[in-house]
Amino acid sequence: MEKLIQITSGRGPLECQWVTAKVLKVFLEEVKKNTIGYEIIHRENGDENLTLKSATLLLKAKELDAFLKTWLGSICWTGKSTFRKLHKRSNWFIGVFELEGLEKINFNEKDIQFQTTRSQGSGGQNVNKVNTAVRAVHVPTGEWVFAQDSRSQLENKKLAIMRLKEKVAAIYIKQMEKRMQDTWSNHLQVQRGNPVRTFSGTDFKKNHQDKSFKKQRNILKKELKNDRHDLN
């Protein structure tokens, strides 16, 4: 199973770009922990160092739905801005989306048809009397290349495969770029409220912990007060 996932700050400010970079780090930690294969397909750096506008990843695993269930949606970070100290806002939202409908082109040498012919010189002159030139066609896409660099048919075949692979990969890259433009709407869909995950603090803790013992002291005081009342 393969899935394309986009982590995005949307149209959010610099703080959201900072959160996106932090979330990507946590996301990858959990991906590795769950032994999920991944590849970062595209990333757009933010407006400051250590910030990120968006990142698109290709995940590979037998089962991904259970893992992604805890990630897909809006992500909230609660904390004061590290860029604008006097800013009153304390909740910052980004989004994690699945990019659907993108067909990846899998390159397989079994899908190539080869034709051999004599190498041609300038003006159509035959250079060799034997068929050493190779024409390779990638059947699923219809893309083809021609190789006559070497006097060896085997070497020309290797060159043709390499060039054809690069040509087919270029189709996928163009497809990805088009898809990235079309999914810009995802950046506009980052909504506040009902986050699937919430982080806090500049150290990006998953759960906020109150390190002051004020609550515990208040509980103890209340218990002591009740005990005294009972004794009286």
PDB file of N, CA and C in Angstrom, residues 5 10-11 18 24 29-30 47 54 75 85 102 111 120 125 132 136 148 159 161 168 171 174 183:
ATOM      1  N   ILE A   5       1.009  11.800   1.455  1.00  0.00           N
ATOM      2  CA  ILE A   5       0.553  12.622   2.576  1.00  0.00           C
ATOM      3  C   ILE A   5       1.195  14.000   2.494  1.00  0.00           C
ATOM      4  N   GLY A  10      -0.752  25.728   5.264  1.00  0.00           N
ATOM      5  CA  GLY A  10      -1.816  26.471   4.616  1.00  0.00           C
ATOM      6  C   GLY A  10      -1.393  27.900   4.324  1.00  0.00           C
ATOM      7  N   ARG A  11      -2.316  28.806   4.492  1.00  0.00           N
ATOM      8  CA  ARG A  11      -1.994  30.231   4.315  1.00  0.00           C
ATOM      9  C   ARG A  11      -1.577  30.840   5.653  1.00  0.00           C
ATOM     10  N   TRP A  18       6.574  27.198  11.323  1.00  0.00           N
ATOM     11  CA  TRP A  18       7.432  26.607  12.362  1.00  0.00           C
ATOM     12  C   TRP A  18       6.801  25.322  12.890  1.00  0.00           C
ATOM     13  N   LEU A  24       6.491  17.645  11.127  1.00  0.00           N
ATOM     14  CA  LEU A  24       7.169  16.729  10.209  1.00  0.00           C
ATOM     15  C   LEU A  24       8.179  15.866  10.960  1.00  0.00           C
ATOM     16  N   GLU A  29       9.398  10.470  13.063  1.00  0.00           N
ATOM     17  CA  GLU A  29       9.791   9.622  14.189  1.00  0.00           C
ATOM     18  C   GLU A  29       8.809   8.465  14.359  1.00  0.00           C
ATOM     19  N   GLU A  30       7.523   8.767  14.237  1.00  0.00           N
ATOM     20  CA  GLU A  30       6.508   7.720  14.390  1.00  0.00           C
ATOM     21  C   GLU A  30       6.476   6.791  13.174  1.00  0.00           C
ATOM     22  N   ASP A  47       9.588  30.861   5.343  1.00  0.00           N
ATOM     23  CA  ASP A  47      10.173  32.187   5.147  1.00  0.00           C
ATOM     24  C   ASP A  47      11.337  32.465   6.085  1.00  0.00           C
ATOM     25  N   SER A  54       5.312  23.446   3.514  1.00  0.00           N
ATOM     26  CA  SER A  54       4.635  22.174   3.287  1.00  0.00           C
ATOM     27  C   SER A  54       5.647  21.084   2.971  1.00  0.00           C
ATOM     28  N   ILE A  75      -3.935  19.905  13.070  1.00  0.00           N
ATOM     29  CA  ILE A  75      -3.008  19.731  14.188  1.00  0.00           C
ATOM     30  C   ILE A  75      -2.877  21.079  14.891  1.00  0.00           C
ATOM     31  N   LYS A  85       6.806  38.206  20.128  1.00  0.00           N
ATOM     32  CA  LYS A  85       6.707  37.995  21.572  1.00  0.00           C
ATOM     33  C   LYS A  85       5.432  38.584  22.171  1.00  0.00           C
ATOM     34  N   LEU A 102      -3.645  10.274  -7.480  1.00  0.00           N
ATOM     35  CA  LEU A 102      -2.384  10.428  -8.192  1.00  0.00           C
ATOM     36  C   LEU A 102      -1.854   9.055  -8.562  1.00  0.00           C
ATOM     37  N   ASP A 111       8.219  -4.029 -19.360  1.00  0.00           N
ATOM     38  CA  ASP A 111       7.261  -3.251 -20.155  1.00  0.00           C
ATOM     39  C   ASP A 111       7.919  -2.581 -21.362  1.00  0.00           C
ATOM     40  N   GLN A 120      23.077   4.792 -37.775  1.00  0.00           N
ATOM     41  CA  GLN A 120      23.062   5.721 -38.895  1.00  0.00           C
ATOM     42  C   GLN A 120      24.108   6.810 -38.712  1.00  0.00           C
ATOM     43  N   GLN A 125      23.772   7.684 -43.704  1.00  0.00           N
ATOM     44  CA  GLN A 125      24.756   6.667 -44.066  1.00  0.00           C
ATOM     45  C   GLN A 125      24.856   5.602 -42.976  1.00  0.00           C
ATOM     46  N   THR A 132      23.297  -2.760 -34.478  1.00  0.00           N
ATOM     47  CA  THR A 132      23.801  -2.445 -33.137  1.00  0.00           C
ATOM     48  C   THR A 132      22.997  -1.347 -32.453  1.00  0.00           C
ATOM     49  N   ALA A 136      14.022   1.706 -27.984  1.00  0.00           N
ATOM     50  CA  ALA A 136      13.296   1.144 -26.838  1.00  0.00           C
ATOM     51  C   ALA A 136      12.000   1.915 -26.630  1.00  0.00           C
ATOM     52  N   GLN A 148      22.514   4.767 -30.192  1.00  0.00           N
ATOM     53  CA  GLN A 148      23.479   4.216 -31.143  1.00  0.00           C
ATOM     54  C   GLN A 148      24.894   4.689 -30.806  1.00  0.00           C
ATOM     55  N   LEU A 159      22.081   1.776 -22.452  1.00  0.00           N
ATOM     56  CA  LEU A 159      21.886   3.227 -22.546  1.00  0.00           C
ATOM     57  C   LEU A 159      20.419   3.561 -22.801  1.00  0.00           C
ATOM     58  N   ILE A 161      17.769   1.825 -21.939  1.00  0.00           N
ATOM     59  CA  ILE A 161      16.991   1.599 -20.714  1.00  0.00           C
ATOM     60  C   ILE A 161      17.160   2.767 -19.754  1.00  0.00           C
ATOM     61  N   VAL A 168      10.579   8.509 -18.481  1.00  0.00           N
ATOM     62  CA  VAL A 168       9.335   8.129 -17.798  1.00  0.00           C
ATOM     63  C   VAL A 168       9.250   8.811 -16.440  1.00  0.00           C
ATOM     64  N   ILE A 171       7.895  12.246 -16.627  1.00  0.00           N
ATOM     65  CA  ILE A 171       6.430  12.300 -16.720  1.00  0.00           C
ATOM     66  C   ILE A 171       5.826  12.326 -15.329  1.00  0.00           C
ATOM     67  N   LYS A 174       6.327  15.720 -13.674  1.00  0.00           N
ATOM     68  CA  LYS A 174       5.372  16.697 -14.201  1.00  0.00           C
ATOM     69  C   LYS A 174       3.982  16.459 -13.636  1.00  0.00           C
ATOM     70  N   THR A 183      -3.690  20.805  -5.659  1.00  0.00           N
ATOM     71  CA  THR A 183      -4.010  20.560  -4.253  1.00  0.00           C
ATOM     72  C   THR A 183      -3.690  21.773  -3.372  1.00  0.00           C
TER      73      THR A 183
END
